[in-house]
Amino acid sequence: MSATTAHAAQLCIDALNTTATVDSSPLYTVMSMANTLEFSRQAWVIRGQSLSRRVGNWPSWFARNTAEKPLLYLHSAHSSAQLSALSDATQQRGILCNDIENQPSRWPKGAQPSLPLWLATHPRCTPYDPASGEEARAIVLAALRSLYVDGKPGFYYLALHDHESAAPLSEPDRKAALKGMYRLHPDTPADVRLLGAGRALEEVLQAKQLLEQDWDITAQLWSCPSYTRLAREAAVAERWNRLHPGGPKRSCHLRDCLAGNAAPVIAVTGYPQAIVDQLAAHVDARFVALGAGSVQAAAPSRYWIVVSALRALADEGRIDARQVQAAMNRYAMDRAGL
């Protein structure tokens, strides 16, 4: 990476920071940022639609005989093969934004199950599933700085949905979101802790309200833009501690966030459950992972989140186990779609 590239990236960041922001969805926030970057002429902004696995069918910035500029690639890829072709075509460097979730599909979040697993296991990919436009904006700005100002290798991936969510971020929350999670409504006491990512965070929020209204159960709410980043950092800390048994013990963002509380943790994603399972070994409290396929084909509904939270509390002996069946009856859980 050259000084020219770093200078272009800083100009991109300055242009985005001086542009007025409007509460919007992750998709339309990134599209607005793309328009600003195009106008600045300091970045490659590529809007690609590809249904082919062939690299030659993907528009690619590297074919241009010119100095490297920051790359923002807006695309629709539903399979790991397509995404692999795209990452190779961009030399595994850039900000790749996928809007496949907004298109009709039989797959959860529009993606074949192999795609999120590929994201989670690709060593050069930092994947995010932002819940709000503010989260998406913070991630894109951080990616520009990390990749093109600081010159770190790899690429960022954002899953974009078009559901609007007005959730302004403070500076500490913005930094915590980039690490993988931050707490909403920080003064709330907790009988249970609910974690959600992307579009699934809305169902988690509704589950929190049902727990309080119907069952007198208080819940903390956490937004987790990147379960994978949390798990990777936790695994690195665990390996360090294993190799240095006599040294000071290292912590990680996940453990720091969940420390000092024994309340059960329910983590929810719209992707298959395996994405959240990555956290299980690093959570000291009772942990329940919920994703597409855990209790229904799609992402778990608010009712299943409530039942799972009650079951976790019952298993801990904190509530009567009969409340779990009462919730199943109350929400008619035998009906399709729940």
Coordinates of C-alpha atoms in Angstrom, one line a residue:
M1 CA 0.0 0.0 0.0
S2 CA 1.3 3.4 -1.0
A3 CA 1.2 6.8 0.7
T4 CA -1.1 7.8 -2.2
T5 CA -3.6 5.1 -1.2
A6 CA -3.5 6.2 2.4
H7 CA -4.1 9.8 1.4
A8 CA -7.0 8.8 -0.8
A9 CA -8.5 6.8 2.1
Q10 CA -8.2 9.7 4.5
L11 CA -9.9 12.0 2.0
C12 CA -12.7 9.4 1.8
I13 CA -13.1 9.4 5.5
D14 CA -13.1 13.2 5.7
A15 CA -15.8 13.3 2.9
L16 CA -18.0 10.8 4.8
N17 CA -17.5 12.6 8.1
T18 CA -18.6 15.9 6.6
T19 CA -21.7 14.4 5.0
A20 CA -25.0 14.7 7.0
T21 CA -26.3 11.4 8.2
V22 CA -30.0 10.3 8.2
D23 CA -31.3 7.4 10.3
S24 CA -31.8 4.6 7.8
S25 CA -31.2 0.9 7.3
P26 CA -27.8 -0.6 6.8
L27 CA -28.5 -1.1 3.1
Y28 CA -29.5 2.5 2.4
T29 CA -26.8 3.9 4.7
V30 CA -24.1 2.1 2.8
M31 CA -25.6 3.1 -0.5
S32 CA -25.6 6.7 0.6
M33 CA -21.9 6.4 1.6
A34 CA -21.2 4.8 -1.7
N35 CA -22.6 7.9 -3.5
T36 CA -20.4 10.2 -1.4
L37 CA -17.3 8.1 -2.2
E38 CA -18.2 8.1 -5.9
F39 CA -18.5 11.9 -5.8
S40 CA -15.2 12.3 -4.0
R41 CA -13.4 10.3 -6.8
Q42 CA -11.0 8.9 -4.2
A43 CA -12.4 5.4 -4.2
W44 CA -13.5 2.6 -6.5
V45 CA -17.2 2.0 -6.0
I46 CA -18.4 -1.0 -7.9
R47 CA -22.0 -2.0 -8.0
G48 CA -22.1 -5.6 -9.2
Q49 CA -24.8 -8.2 -9.7
S50 CA -23.5 -11.7 -10.5
L51 CA -25.2 -15.1 -10.7
S52 CA -22.0 -16.7 -12.1
R53 CA -19.1 -18.4 -10.2
R54 CA -16.7 -17.4 -12.9
V55 CA -14.2 -14.7 -11.9
G56 CA -14.3 -13.1 -15.3
N57 CA -18.0 -12.3 -14.9
W58 CA -17.4 -10.1 -11.8
P59 CA -16.6 -6.4 -12.4
S60 CA -13.2 -5.9 -10.8
W61 CA -11.2 -2.9 -9.9
F62 CA -7.8 -4.5 -10.3
A63 CA -8.2 -4.7 -14.1
R64 CA -7.5 -1.0 -14.2
N65 CA -3.9 -0.1 -14.7
T66 CA -3.7 2.5 -11.9
A67 CA -2.7 3.0 -8.3
E68 CA -4.7 1.3 -5.7
K69 CA -7.7 3.2 -4.2
P70 CA -10.1 2.2 -1.4
L71 CA -12.6 -0.3 -2.8
L72 CA -16.3 -0.5 -1.8
Y73 CA -18.0 -3.4 -3.6
L74 CA -21.8 -3.6 -3.5
H75 CA -22.9 -7.0 -4.7
S76 CA -25.4 -9.9 -4.3
A77 CA -23.8 -13.3 -3.6
H78 CA -25.8 -16.2 -2.2
S79 CA -23.1 -18.9 -2.2
S80 CA -19.6 -19.3 -0.8
A81 CA -18.4 -20.1 -4.3
Q82 CA -19.6 -16.7 -5.6
L83 CA -18.1 -14.9 -2.6
S84 CA -14.8 -16.8 -2.9
A85 CA -14.6 -15.8 -6.6
L86 CA -15.3 -12.2 -5.6
S87 CA -12.7 -12.1 -2.8
D88 CA -10.1 -13.6 -5.2
A89 CA -11.0 -11.1 -7.9
T90 CA -10.5 -8.2 -5.5
Q91 CA -7.2 -9.8 -4.3
Q92 CA -8.8 -10.3 -0.9
R93 CA -8.7 -6.6 -0.1
G94 CA -11.6 -4.2 0.1
I95 CA -15.0 -3.7 1.7
L96 CA -17.6 -6.2 0.3
C97 CA -21.2 -5.4 1.0
N98 CA -23.8 -8.1 0.3
D99 CA -27.5 -7.2 -0.1
I100 CA -28.7 -10.8 -0.8
E101 CA -30.8 -10.8 2.3
N102 CA -33.3 -8.4 0.7
Q103 CA -34.1 -10.7 -2.3
P104 CA -36.5 -13.6 -2.3
S105 CA -34.8 -16.9 -1.3
R106 CA -35.5 -20.2 0.3
W107 CA -32.3 -19.7 2.3
P108 CA -32.2 -17.8 5.7
K109 CA -30.8 -14.3 5.0
G110 CA -30.8 -15.2 1.3
A111 CA -27.5 -17.1 1.8
Q112 CA -26.7 -20.8 1.3
P113 CA -25.5 -22.3 4.6
S114 CA -21.9 -22.6 3.2
L115 CA -21.6 -18.8 2.9
P116 CA -21.6 -17.8 6.6
L117 CA -19.4 -20.7 7.4
W118 CA -16.9 -19.6 4.8
L119 CA -17.0 -16.1 6.3
A120 CA -16.4 -17.4 9.8
T121 CA -13.4 -19.6 8.8
H122 CA -11.7 -17.3 6.2
P123 CA -8.7 -16.0 8.0
R124 CA -8.5 -12.7 6.0
C125 CA -12.2 -11.9 6.3
T126 CA -13.7 -9.8 9.1
P127 CA -17.5 -10.4 8.7
Y128 CA -20.2 -8.1 10.2
D129 CA -24.0 -8.3 10.3
P130 CA -25.0 -4.8 11.3
A131 CA -28.4 -4.2 12.8
S132 CA -28.7 -0.5 12.1
G133 CA -27.4 2.2 9.7
E134 CA -25.3 3.6 12.4
E135 CA -23.5 0.3 12.9
A136 CA -23.0 -0.1 9.2
R137 CA -21.6 3.5 8.9
A138 CA -19.1 2.9 11.8
I139 CA -17.9 -0.4 10.2
V140 CA -17.3 1.1 6.8
L141 CA -15.4 4.0 8.3
A142 CA -13.3 1.7 10.4
A143 CA -12.6 -0.5 7.4
L144 CA -11.4 2.4 5.4
R145 CA -9.0 3.4 8.1
S146 CA -7.8 -0.2 8.9
L147 CA -7.3 -1.4 5.3
Y148 CA -6.1 1.8 3.6
V149 CA -4.7 4.2 6.2
D150 CA -3.1 1.7 8.6
G151 CA -2.5 -0.8 5.7
K152 CA -3.7 -3.9 7.5
P153 CA -4.3 -6.9 5.2
G154 CA -7.7 -8.6 4.5
F155 CA -11.2 -7.6 3.7
Y156 CA -14.3 -6.6 5.5
Y157 CA -17.7 -8.1 4.8
L158 CA -21.1 -6.5 5.6
A159 CA -24.5 -8.3 5.3
L160 CA -27.0 -5.5 4.5
H161 CA -30.7 -5.5 5.1
D162 CA -33.2 -2.7 4.4
H163 CA -35.1 -2.6 7.8
E164 CA -34.8 0.8 9.3
S165 CA -33.6 1.1 12.8
A166 CA -32.9 4.4 14.6
A167 CA -30.1 3.6 17.1
P168 CA -27.6 6.5 17.5
L169 CA -24.2 5.3 18.8
S170 CA -22.1 7.0 21.3
E171 CA -18.3 7.0 20.7
P172 CA -17.8 4.2 23.3
D173 CA -20.6 2.1 21.8
R174 CA -19.1 2.6 18.3
K175 CA -15.8 1.3 19.4
A176 CA -17.4 -1.6 21.2
A177 CA -19.6 -2.4 18.1
L178 CA -16.4 -2.7 16.0
K179 CA -15.1 -5.3 18.5
G180 CA -18.2 -7.3 18.1
M181 CA -20.8 -6.3 20.7
Y182 CA -22.2 -3.4 22.8
R183 CA -25.0 -3.1 25.3
L184 CA -28.3 -1.3 24.7
H185 CA -30.0 0.4 27.6
P186 CA -27.0 0.0 29.9
D187 CA -28.8 0.7 33.2
T188 CA -31.1 -2.3 32.8
P189 CA -30.8 -5.0 35.5
A190 CA -30.9 -8.6 34.2
D191 CA -32.4 -12.0 34.9
V192 CA -31.3 -13.0 31.4
R193 CA -29.0 -11.6 28.7
L194 CA -30.2 -11.4 25.1
L195 CA -27.7 -11.0 22.2
G196 CA -28.8 -10.3 18.7
A197 CA -27.2 -9.5 15.3
G198 CA -28.5 -7.9 12.2
R199 CA -32.2 -8.1 11.4
A200 CA -32.6 -10.7 14.1
L201 CA -32.0 -8.0 16.7
E202 CA -35.5 -6.7 16.2
E203 CA -37.0 -10.1 17.3
V204 CA -34.6 -10.1 20.3
L205 CA -35.9 -6.6 21.2
Q206 CA -39.5 -7.8 21.0
A207 CA -38.6 -10.9 23.1
K208 CA -37.2 -8.6 25.8
Q209 CA -40.5 -6.8 25.9
L210 CA -42.5 -10.0 26.1
L211 CA -40.3 -11.3 28.9
E212 CA -40.9 -8.2 31.0
Q213 CA -44.6 -7.8 30.2
D214 CA -45.8 -11.4 30.3
W215 CA -43.3 -13.0 32.7
D216 CA -41.8 -10.3 34.9
I217 CA -38.3 -11.3 33.7
T218 CA -35.8 -8.5 33.1
A219 CA -33.4 -8.7 30.3
Q220 CA -30.2 -7.0 29.1
L221 CA -30.0 -6.4 25.4
W222 CA -26.8 -6.6 23.4
S223 CA -26.3 -5.8 19.8
C224 CA -23.6 -8.1 18.3
P225 CA -22.5 -6.9 14.8
S226 CA -19.9 -9.7 14.7
Y227 CA -20.1 -13.0 16.6
T228 CA -17.1 -14.2 14.6
R229 CA -14.9 -11.3 15.6
L230 CA -15.8 -12.0 19.3
A231 CA -15.1 -15.7 19.0
R232 CA -11.7 -15.1 17.2
E233 CA -10.5 -12.7 19.8
A234 CA -11.6 -15.0 22.6
A235 CA -9.8 -18.0 21.0
V236 CA -6.6 -15.9 20.7
A237 CA -6.8 -14.9 24.4
E238 CA -7.5 -18.5 25.4
R239 CA -4.5 -19.8 23.4
W240 CA -2.2 -17.2 24.9
N241 CA -3.3 -18.2 28.4
R242 CA -2.7 -21.8 27.7
L243 CA 0.8 -21.1 26.4
H244 CA 1.7 -18.8 29.3
P245 CA 0.2 -20.5 32.4
G246 CA 2.4 -18.5 34.7
G247 CA 1.8 -15.1 33.2
P248 CA -1.0 -12.5 33.6
K249 CA -4.2 -13.9 32.2
R250 CA -5.5 -12.2 29.1
S251 CA -9.2 -11.3 28.7
C252 CA -11.2 -10.5 25.6
H253 CA -14.1 -8.2 24.6
L254 CA -16.7 -11.0 25.0
R255 CA -15.6 -11.9 28.5
D256 CA -15.3 -8.3 29.5
C257 CA -18.8 -7.5 28.4
L258 CA -20.4 -10.5 30.1
A259 CA -18.3 -10.4 33.3
G260 CA -19.8 -10.0 36.8
N261 CA -23.1 -11.5 35.9
A262 CA -24.2 -15.2 36.1
A263 CA -27.5 -14.6 34.2
P264 CA -28.1 -17.0 31.3
V265 CA -27.0 -15.8 27.8
I266 CA -29.3 -16.3 24.8
A267 CA -27.5 -15.4 21.5
V268 CA -29.5 -15.1 18.3
T269 CA -28.6 -14.9 14.6
G270 CA -30.4 -15.1 11.3
Y271 CA -27.7 -17.3 10.0
P272 CA -27.4 -21.0 10.9
Q273 CA -26.8 -21.7 14.6
A274 CA -23.2 -22.6 14.0
I275 CA -22.3 -18.9 13.7
V276 CA -23.3 -18.4 17.4
D277 CA -22.0 -21.7 18.6
Q278 CA -18.5 -20.2 18.2
L279 CA -19.1 -18.3 21.4
A280 CA -20.1 -21.3 23.6
A281 CA -16.6 -22.2 24.8
H282 CA -16.0 -18.6 25.9
V283 CA -19.1 -17.8 27.9
D284 CA -19.0 -18.8 31.6
A285 CA -22.8 -18.6 32.2
R286 CA -25.4 -20.9 30.9
F287 CA -25.4 -20.3 27.1
V288 CA -28.1 -20.9 24.5
A289 CA -27.4 -20.4 20.8
L290 CA -30.3 -19.8 18.4
G291 CA -30.1 -19.5 14.7
A292 CA -31.9 -20.5 11.5
G293 CA -32.7 -24.2 11.9
S294 CA -32.5 -24.2 15.7
V295 CA -36.3 -24.3 16.3
Q296 CA -37.7 -23.3 12.9
A297 CA -36.3 -23.0 9.3
A298 CA -35.9 -19.3 9.5
A299 CA -34.4 -17.2 12.2
P300 CA -36.1 -17.9 15.6
S301 CA -39.1 -15.7 16.3
R302 CA -39.5 -13.6 19.4
Y303 CA -41.7 -16.4 20.9
W304 CA -39.0 -19.0 20.6
I305 CA -36.5 -16.6 22.1
V306 CA -38.8 -16.1 25.1
V307 CA -39.3 -19.8 25.6
S308 CA -35.6 -20.5 25.3
A309 CA -34.9 -17.8 27.9
L310 CA -37.5 -19.2 30.3
R311 CA -36.1 -22.7 29.8
A312 CA -32.6 -21.5 30.6
L313 CA -33.9 -19.9 33.8
A314 CA -35.8 -23.0 34.7
D315 CA -32.7 -25.1 34.2
E316 CA -30.9 -22.8 36.6
G317 CA -33.7 -23.3 39.2
R318 CA -34.6 -19.6 39.0
I319 CA -38.2 -20.0 37.9
D320 CA -40.8 -22.8 38.0
A321 CA -40.3 -25.2 35.0
R322 CA -44.1 -25.0 34.5
Q323 CA -43.7 -21.5 33.2
V324 CA -41.9 -22.9 30.1
Q325 CA -45.0 -25.0 29.2
A326 CA -47.2 -22.1 30.1
A327 CA -45.3 -19.9 27.5
M328 CA -45.6 -22.6 24.9
N329 CA -49.4 -22.7 25.4
R330 CA -49.7 -18.9 25.6
Y331 CA -48.0 -18.3 22.3
A332 CA -49.5 -21.3 20.6
M333 CA -46.1 -22.6 19.7
D334 CA -47.5 -25.5 17.7
R335 CA -48.7 -23.1 15.0
A336 CA -46.6 -22.9 11.8
G337 CA -44.4 -19.8 11.5
L338 CA -43.6 -19.4 15.2

